[in-house]
Coordinates of C-alpha atoms in Angstrom, one line a residue:
X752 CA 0.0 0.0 0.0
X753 CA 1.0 3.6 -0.6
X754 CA 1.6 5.1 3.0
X755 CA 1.8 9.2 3.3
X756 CA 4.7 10.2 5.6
X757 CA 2.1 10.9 8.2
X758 CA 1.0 7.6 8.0
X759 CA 4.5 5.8 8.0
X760 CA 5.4 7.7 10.8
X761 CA 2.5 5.8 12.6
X762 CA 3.2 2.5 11.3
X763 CA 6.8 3.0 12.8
X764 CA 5.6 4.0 15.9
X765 CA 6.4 7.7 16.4
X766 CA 3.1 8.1 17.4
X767 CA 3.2 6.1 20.3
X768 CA 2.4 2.0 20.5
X769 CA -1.6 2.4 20.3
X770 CA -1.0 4.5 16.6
X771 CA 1.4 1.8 15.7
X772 CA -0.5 -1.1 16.6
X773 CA -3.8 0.6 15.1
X774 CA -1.9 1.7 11.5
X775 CA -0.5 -2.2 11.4
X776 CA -3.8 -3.8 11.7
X777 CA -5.5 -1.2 9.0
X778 CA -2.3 -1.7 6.3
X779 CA -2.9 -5.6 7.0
X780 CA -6.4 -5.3 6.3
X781 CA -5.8 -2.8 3.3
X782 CA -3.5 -5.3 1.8
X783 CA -5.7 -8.5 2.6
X784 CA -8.4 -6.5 0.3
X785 CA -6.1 -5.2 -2.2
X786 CA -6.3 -1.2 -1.4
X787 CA -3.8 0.5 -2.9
X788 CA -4.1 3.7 -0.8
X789 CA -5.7 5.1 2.6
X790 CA -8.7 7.3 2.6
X791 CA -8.8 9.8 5.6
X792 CA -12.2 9.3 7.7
X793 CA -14.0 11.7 9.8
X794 CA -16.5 9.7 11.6
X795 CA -16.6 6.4 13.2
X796 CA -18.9 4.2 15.3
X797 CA -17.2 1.8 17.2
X798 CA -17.0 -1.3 19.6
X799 CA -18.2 -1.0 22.7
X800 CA -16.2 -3.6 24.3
X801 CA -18.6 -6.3 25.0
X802 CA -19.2 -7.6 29.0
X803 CA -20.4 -11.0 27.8
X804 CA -16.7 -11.4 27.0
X805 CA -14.4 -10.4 30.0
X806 CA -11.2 -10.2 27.2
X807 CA -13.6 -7.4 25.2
X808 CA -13.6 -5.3 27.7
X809 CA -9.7 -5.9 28.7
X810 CA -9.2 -5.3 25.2
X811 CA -10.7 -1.3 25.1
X812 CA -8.8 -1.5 28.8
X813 CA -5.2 -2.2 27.1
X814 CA -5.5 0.7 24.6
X815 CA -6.7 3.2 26.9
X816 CA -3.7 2.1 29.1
X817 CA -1.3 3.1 26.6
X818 CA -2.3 6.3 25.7
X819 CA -5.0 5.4 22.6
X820 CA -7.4 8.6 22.0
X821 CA -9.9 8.4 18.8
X822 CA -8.8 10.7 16.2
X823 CA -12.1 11.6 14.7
X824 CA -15.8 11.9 16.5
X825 CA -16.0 8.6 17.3
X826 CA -19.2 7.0 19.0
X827 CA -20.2 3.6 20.8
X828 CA -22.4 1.0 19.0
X829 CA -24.9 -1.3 21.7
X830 CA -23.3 -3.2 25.3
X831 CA -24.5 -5.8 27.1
X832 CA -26.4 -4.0 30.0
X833 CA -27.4 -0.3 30.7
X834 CA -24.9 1.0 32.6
X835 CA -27.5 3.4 33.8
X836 CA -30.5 1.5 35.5
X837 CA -29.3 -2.2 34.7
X838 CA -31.5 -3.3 37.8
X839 CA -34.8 -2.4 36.1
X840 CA -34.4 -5.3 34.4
X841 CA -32.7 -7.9 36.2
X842 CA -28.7 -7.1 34.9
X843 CA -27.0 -9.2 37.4
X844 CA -23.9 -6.8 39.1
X845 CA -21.2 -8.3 38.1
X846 CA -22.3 -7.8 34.0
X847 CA -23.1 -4.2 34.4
X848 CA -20.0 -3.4 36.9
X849 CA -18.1 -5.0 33.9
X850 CA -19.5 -3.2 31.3
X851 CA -19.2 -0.4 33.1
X852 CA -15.0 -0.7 32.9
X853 CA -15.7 -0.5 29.1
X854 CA -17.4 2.8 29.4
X855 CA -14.6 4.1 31.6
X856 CA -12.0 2.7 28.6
X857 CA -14.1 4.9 26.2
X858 CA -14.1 8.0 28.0
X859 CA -10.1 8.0 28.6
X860 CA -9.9 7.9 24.6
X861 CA -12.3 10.2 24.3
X862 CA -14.9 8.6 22.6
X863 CA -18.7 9.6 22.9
X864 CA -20.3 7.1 25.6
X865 CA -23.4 6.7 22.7
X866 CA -24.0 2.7 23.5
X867 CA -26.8 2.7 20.4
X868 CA -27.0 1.4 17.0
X869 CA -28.6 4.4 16.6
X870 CA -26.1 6.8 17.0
X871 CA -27.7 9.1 14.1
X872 CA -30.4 9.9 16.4
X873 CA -28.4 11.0 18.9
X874 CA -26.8 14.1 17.0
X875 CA -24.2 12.2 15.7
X876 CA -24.3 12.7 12.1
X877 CA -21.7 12.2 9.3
X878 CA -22.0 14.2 6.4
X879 CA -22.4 13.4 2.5
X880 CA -19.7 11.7 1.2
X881 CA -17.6 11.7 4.2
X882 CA -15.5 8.5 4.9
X883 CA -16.2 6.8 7.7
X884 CA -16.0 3.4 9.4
X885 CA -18.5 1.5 11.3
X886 CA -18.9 -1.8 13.8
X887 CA -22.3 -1.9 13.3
X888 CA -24.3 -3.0 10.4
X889 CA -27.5 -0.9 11.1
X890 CA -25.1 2.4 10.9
X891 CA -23.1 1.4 8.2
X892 CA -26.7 1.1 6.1
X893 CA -27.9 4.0 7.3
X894 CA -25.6 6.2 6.2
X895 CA -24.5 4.7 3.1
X896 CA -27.8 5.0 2.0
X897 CA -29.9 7.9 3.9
X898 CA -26.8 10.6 4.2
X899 CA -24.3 9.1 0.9
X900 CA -21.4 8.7 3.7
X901 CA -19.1 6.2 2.5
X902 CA -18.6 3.0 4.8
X903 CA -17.9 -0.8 4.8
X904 CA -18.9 -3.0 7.0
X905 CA -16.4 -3.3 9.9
X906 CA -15.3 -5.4 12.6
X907 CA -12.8 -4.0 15.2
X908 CA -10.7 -2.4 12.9
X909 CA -13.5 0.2 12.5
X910 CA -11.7 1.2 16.2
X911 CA -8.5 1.6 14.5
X912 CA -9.4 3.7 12.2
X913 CA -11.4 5.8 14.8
X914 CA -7.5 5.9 16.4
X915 CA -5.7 7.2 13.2
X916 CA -8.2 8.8 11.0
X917 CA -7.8 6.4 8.3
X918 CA -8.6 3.7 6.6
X919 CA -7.7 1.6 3.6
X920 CA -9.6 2.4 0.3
X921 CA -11.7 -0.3 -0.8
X922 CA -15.1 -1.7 -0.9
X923 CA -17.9 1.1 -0.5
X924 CA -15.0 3.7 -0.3
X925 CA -14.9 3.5 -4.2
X926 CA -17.1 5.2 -6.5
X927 CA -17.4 1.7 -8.8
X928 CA -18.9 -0.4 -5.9
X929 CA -21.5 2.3 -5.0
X930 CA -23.9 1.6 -8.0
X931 CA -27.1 -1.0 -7.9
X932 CA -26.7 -4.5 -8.8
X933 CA -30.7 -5.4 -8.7
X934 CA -33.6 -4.1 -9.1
X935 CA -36.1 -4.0 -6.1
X936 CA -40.2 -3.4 -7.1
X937 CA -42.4 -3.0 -3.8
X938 CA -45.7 -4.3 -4.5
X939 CA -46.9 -4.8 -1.1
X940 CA -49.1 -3.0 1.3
X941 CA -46.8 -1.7 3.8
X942 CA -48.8 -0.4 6.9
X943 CA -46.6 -0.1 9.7
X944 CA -42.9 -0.1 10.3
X945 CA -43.1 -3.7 10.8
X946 CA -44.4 -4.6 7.4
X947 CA -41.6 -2.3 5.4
X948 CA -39.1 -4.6 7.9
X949 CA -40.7 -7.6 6.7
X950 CA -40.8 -6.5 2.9
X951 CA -36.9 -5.5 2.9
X952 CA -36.1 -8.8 5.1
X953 CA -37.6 -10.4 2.2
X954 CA -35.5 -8.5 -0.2
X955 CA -32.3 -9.3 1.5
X956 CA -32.4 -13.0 0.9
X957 CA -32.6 -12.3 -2.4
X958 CA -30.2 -9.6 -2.7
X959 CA -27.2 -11.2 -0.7
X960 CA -24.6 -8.9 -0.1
X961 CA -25.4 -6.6 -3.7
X962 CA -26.9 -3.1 -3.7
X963 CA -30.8 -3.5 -4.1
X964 CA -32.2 -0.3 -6.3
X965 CA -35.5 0.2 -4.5
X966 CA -38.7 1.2 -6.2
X967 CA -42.2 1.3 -5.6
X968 CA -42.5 2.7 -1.7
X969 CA -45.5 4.2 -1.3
X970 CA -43.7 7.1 0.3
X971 CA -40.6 8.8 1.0
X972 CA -39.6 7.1 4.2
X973 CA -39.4 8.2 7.6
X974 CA -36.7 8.1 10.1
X975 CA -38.0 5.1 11.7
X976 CA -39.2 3.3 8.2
X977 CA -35.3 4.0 6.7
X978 CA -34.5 2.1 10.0
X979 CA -36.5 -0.8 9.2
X980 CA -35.3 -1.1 5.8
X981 CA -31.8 -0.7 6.6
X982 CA -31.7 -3.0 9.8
X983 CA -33.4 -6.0 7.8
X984 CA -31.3 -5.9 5.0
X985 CA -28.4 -6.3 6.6
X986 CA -29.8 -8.6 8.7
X987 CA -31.4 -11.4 6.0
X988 CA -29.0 -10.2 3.7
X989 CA -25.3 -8.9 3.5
X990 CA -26.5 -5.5 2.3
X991 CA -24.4 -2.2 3.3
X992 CA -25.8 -0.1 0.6
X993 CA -29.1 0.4 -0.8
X994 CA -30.4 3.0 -3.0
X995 CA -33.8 4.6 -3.7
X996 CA -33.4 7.3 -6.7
X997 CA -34.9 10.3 -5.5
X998 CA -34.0 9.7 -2.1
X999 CA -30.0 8.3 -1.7
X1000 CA -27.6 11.0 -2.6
X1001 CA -26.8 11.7 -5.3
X1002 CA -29.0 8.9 -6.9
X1003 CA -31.5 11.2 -8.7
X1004 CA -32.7 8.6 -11.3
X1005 CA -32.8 4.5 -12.0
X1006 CA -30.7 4.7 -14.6
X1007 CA -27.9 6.6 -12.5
X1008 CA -28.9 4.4 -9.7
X1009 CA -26.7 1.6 -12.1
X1010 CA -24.6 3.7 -13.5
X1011 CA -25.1 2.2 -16.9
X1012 CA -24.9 -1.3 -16.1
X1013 CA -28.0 -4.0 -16.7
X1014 CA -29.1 -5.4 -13.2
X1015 CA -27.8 -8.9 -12.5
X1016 CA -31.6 -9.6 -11.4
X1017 CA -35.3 -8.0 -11.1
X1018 CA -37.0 -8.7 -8.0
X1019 CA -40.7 -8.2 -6.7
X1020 CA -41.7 -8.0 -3.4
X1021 CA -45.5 -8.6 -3.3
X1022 CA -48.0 -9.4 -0.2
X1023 CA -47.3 -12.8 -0.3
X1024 CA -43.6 -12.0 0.8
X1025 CA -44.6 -10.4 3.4
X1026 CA -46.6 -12.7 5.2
X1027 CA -43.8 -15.2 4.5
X1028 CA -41.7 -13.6 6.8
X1029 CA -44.3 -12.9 9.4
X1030 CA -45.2 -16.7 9.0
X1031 CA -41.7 -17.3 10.1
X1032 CA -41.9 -15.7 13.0
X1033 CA -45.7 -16.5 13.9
X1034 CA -46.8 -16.9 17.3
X1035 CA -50.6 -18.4 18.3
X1036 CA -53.1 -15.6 18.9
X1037 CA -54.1 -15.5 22.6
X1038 CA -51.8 -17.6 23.9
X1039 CA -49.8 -15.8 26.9
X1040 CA -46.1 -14.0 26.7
X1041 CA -43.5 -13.1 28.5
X1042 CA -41.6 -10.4 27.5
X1043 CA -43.0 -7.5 25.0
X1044 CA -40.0 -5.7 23.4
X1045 CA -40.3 -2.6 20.6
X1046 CA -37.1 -0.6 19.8
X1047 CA -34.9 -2.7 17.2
X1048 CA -33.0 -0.5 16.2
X1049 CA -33.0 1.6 18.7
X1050 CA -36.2 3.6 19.1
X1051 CA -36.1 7.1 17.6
X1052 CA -38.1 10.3 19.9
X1053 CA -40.9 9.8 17.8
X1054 CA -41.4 6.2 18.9
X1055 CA -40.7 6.5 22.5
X1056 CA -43.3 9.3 22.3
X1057 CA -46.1 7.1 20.3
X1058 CA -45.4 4.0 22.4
X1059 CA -45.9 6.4 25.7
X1060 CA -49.2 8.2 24.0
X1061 CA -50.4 4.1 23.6
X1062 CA -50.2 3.4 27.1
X1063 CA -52.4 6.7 28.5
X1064 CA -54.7 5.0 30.5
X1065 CA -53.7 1.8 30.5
X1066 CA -51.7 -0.6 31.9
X1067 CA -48.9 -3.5 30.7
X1068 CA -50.4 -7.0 32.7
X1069 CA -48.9 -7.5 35.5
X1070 CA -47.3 -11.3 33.7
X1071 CA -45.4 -9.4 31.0
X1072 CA -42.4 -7.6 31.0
X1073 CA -42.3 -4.5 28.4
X1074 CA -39.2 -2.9 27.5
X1075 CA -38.9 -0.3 24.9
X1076 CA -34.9 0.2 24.3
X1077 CA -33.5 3.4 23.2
X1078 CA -29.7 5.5 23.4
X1079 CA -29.3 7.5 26.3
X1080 CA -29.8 10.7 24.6
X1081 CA -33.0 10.0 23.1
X1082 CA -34.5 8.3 26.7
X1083 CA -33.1 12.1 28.0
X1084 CA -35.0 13.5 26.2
X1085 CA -38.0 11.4 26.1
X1086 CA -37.7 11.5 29.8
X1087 CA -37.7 15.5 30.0
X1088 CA -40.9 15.4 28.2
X1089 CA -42.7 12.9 30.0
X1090 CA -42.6 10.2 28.3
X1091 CA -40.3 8.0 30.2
X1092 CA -42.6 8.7 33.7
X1093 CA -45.4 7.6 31.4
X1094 CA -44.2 4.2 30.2
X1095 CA -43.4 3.1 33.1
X1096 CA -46.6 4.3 35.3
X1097 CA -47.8 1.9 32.8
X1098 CA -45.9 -0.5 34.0
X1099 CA -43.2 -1.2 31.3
X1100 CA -39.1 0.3 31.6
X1101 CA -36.9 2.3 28.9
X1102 CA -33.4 0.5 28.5
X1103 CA -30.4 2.4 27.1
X1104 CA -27.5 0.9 26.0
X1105 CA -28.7 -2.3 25.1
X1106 CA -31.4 -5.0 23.6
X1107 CA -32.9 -8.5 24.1
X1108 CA -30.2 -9.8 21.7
X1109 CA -27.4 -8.5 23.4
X1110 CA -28.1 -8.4 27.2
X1111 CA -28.2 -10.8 29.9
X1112 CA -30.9 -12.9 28.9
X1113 CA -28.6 -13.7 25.8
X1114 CA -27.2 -17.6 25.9
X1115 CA -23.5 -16.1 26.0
X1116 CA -21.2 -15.8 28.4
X1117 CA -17.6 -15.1 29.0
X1118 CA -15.5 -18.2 27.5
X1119 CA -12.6 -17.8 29.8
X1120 CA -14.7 -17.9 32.6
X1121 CA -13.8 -14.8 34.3
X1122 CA -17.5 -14.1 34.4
X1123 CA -20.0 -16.5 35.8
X1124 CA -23.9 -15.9 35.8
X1125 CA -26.6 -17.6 34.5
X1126 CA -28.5 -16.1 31.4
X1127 CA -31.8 -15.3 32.9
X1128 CA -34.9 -17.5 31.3
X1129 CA -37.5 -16.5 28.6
X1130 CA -40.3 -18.7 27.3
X1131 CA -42.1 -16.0 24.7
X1132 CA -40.8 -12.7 23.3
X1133 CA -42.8 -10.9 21.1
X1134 CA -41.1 -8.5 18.7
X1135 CA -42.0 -5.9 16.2
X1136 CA -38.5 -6.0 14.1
X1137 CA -37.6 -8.8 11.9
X1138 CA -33.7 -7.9 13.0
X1139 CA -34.6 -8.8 16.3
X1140 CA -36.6 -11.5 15.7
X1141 CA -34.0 -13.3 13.5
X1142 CA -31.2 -12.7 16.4
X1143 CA -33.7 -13.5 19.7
X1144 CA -34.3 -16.7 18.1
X1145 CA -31.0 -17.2 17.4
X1146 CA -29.2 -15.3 20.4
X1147 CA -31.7 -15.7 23.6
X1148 CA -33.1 -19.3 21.8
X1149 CA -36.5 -19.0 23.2
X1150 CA -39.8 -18.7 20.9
X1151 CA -40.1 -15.5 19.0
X1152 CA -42.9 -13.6 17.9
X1153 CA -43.3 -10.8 15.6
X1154 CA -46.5 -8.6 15.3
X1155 CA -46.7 -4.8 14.5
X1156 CA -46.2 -2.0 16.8
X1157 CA -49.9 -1.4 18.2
X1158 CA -50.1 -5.2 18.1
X1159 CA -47.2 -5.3 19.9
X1160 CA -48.7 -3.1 22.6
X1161 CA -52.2 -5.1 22.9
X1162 CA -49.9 -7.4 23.4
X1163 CA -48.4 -6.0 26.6
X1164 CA -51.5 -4.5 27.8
X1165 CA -53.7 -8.1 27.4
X1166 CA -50.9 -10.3 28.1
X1167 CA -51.7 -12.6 25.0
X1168 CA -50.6 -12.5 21.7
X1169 CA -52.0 -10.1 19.0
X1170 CA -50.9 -11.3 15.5
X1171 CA -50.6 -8.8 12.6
X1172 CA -53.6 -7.6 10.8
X1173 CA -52.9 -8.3 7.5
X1174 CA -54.1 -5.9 4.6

């Protein structure tokens, strides 16, 4: 790879051992993927230094110990307990006091204590055409697609590059990977959130890891729609990049969309889809749950608000647990307006920093050992994400539901199930 004298200089270590250590790691992945060159980044969401693994957190420990400090705004993706409040829902100690040392890590290397797969929705923003590194799928989507930032989809070298600024140019950082490879038609009712989740799940399978050219929506989406979208793609699929003309800088048109070239295949997404993937994850109407989760990804302002205005006068059954998850800064704010106190008057808790799928009700735990607890039971979670279906069922093990957000919250309030009204 071609090096600037900046960047040599922290390959040789003048930088001190944490640049040098970082800058090795990026050139051996530049070279592994046959960049001939470094891009410099200015935004990156990175690892949070997972509790479930006690060598994780020692990990984020080691660099802060000597002397690593992120480069670029840098913010957190999800943990494995809210560091906050983790006894509203049963965190044992020694998992939050654990993750907590990962926080710690963060702050001394000056990285923004987001904990979210949301981080957009926390003020954290890249800008168009910016490059930028990410940990988490749901971001690297988002932004490739909503904002035209330019992002792979990383693994913990999306940490070094928040270290050095930089990061090899290949993949999405090139101008001839960022055009469509098939076509997406939407022929299905899409009513709720849940149902464009299900629709793009659908997609993904078909898709792989290409860049679906998405037609047909009924509307522009909104924030929380573009999450759905993005967040089942990469989930069902290996999608980082999807583009709807009109909407994905600076995709104006279909044609532009694929630059010229013939799509490798046409795909329709009708009703039947749809239900196909609900049918996956169907559960038996009126039969009783246990846990009643809506916030995958996490929940925007908008939702915590909606969810709260659901509950007024009402109340979750006293045999279900409801959890809406969120970041921090948007359960701040949903908490100076009210909508916090009113959730859980109702009888249901907002969680920050984490999910189902990555707290301690997950079936993982440390594998040296170092921390011992036992992953706390779940018969029935009902969900209204088909990301967090797909990774409950796979991740917690127990049965899993999906239904759509009101459903969702008849759900909770009746304590048995409320499938999906289909159109």
């Amino acid at each position: 790879m071609r090096l600037t004298d900046f960047e040599k200089a922290m390959l040789d270590g003048a930088q001190g051992e944490a640049m040098r250590r970082a800058m090795d790691g990026l050139v051996q992945l530049g070279e592994a993927y046959g960049a001939e060159d470094m891009v410099e980044i200015g935004y990156a969401h990175i690892h949070a230094g997972m509790a479930m693994y006690a060598g994780d957190v020692e990990l984020m420990e080691d660099l802060a110990a000597i002397g690593a400090r992120v480069a670029v705004p840098s913010t957190s993706n999800i943990a494995n307990a809210d560091m906050v409040n983790w006894r509203a829902d049963g965190t044992p100690d020694p998992l939050a006091r654990l993750q907590q040392r990962a926080e710690a890590a963060h702050a001394a290397m000056g990285s923004a204590s987001t904990f979210t797969c949301t981080p957009y929705h926390t003020g954290m923003v890249p800008t168009w055409n910016m490059h930028m590194t990410s940990i988490e799928s749901t971001v690297t989507i988002y932004c490739n697609s909503v904002i035209g930032a330019r992002s792979n989809r990383d693994g913990f070298f999306a940490v070094y590059a928040a270290l050095t600024g930089r990061y090899p140019r290949f993949g999405y950082h090139l101008d001839e990977n960022r055009v469509g490879t098939h076509r997406v038609r939407i022929e299905a009712t899409l009513e709720n959130a849940t149902d464009w989740s299900a629709a793009a799940f659908a997609a993904g399978r078909l898709v792989g890891s290409g860049v679906p050219v998405i037609t047909g929506l009924p509307h522009r989406p909104s924030l929380i729609e573009f999450d759905a979208i993005g967040s089942a793609l990469a989930t069902s699929g290996g999608v980082a990049l999807y583009i709807i003309p009109g909407v994905t800088p600076p995709y104006d048109t279909v044609e532009r969309a694929f630059g010229g070239r013939e799509p490798d295949d046409s795909i329709v997404i009708r009703n039947a889809d749809v239900d196909k993937i609900y049918d996956e994850f169907a559960g038996i109407p009126g039969a009783p749950v246990d846990l009643v989760h809506i916030g995958c990804p996490h929940a925007t302002f908008d939702k915590v608000r909606d969810v709260a205005d659901g509950l007024t006068g009402r109340a979750v059954h006293e045999n279900v647990q409801f959890w809406v998850t969120t970041s921090r800064a948007v359960r701040d704010l949903a908490a100076r307006s009210g909508h916090v106190a009113a959730i859980e008057r109702a009888g249901g808790i907002v969680i920050a920093d984490t999910c189902p799928m990555s707290c301690h009700i997950a079936r993982t735990t440390s594998p040296d050992k170092a921390l011992e607890f036992t992953p706390t039971p779940v018969g029935t979670i009902v969900v209204e994400s088909s990301k967090q279906a797909k990774y409950v069922r796979d991740v917690v093990g127990c049965a899993t539901w999906m239904t759509g957000t009101d459903e969702a919250l008849e759900t909770a309030v009746t304590g048995r199930f409320v499938a999906r009204r289909r159109p």
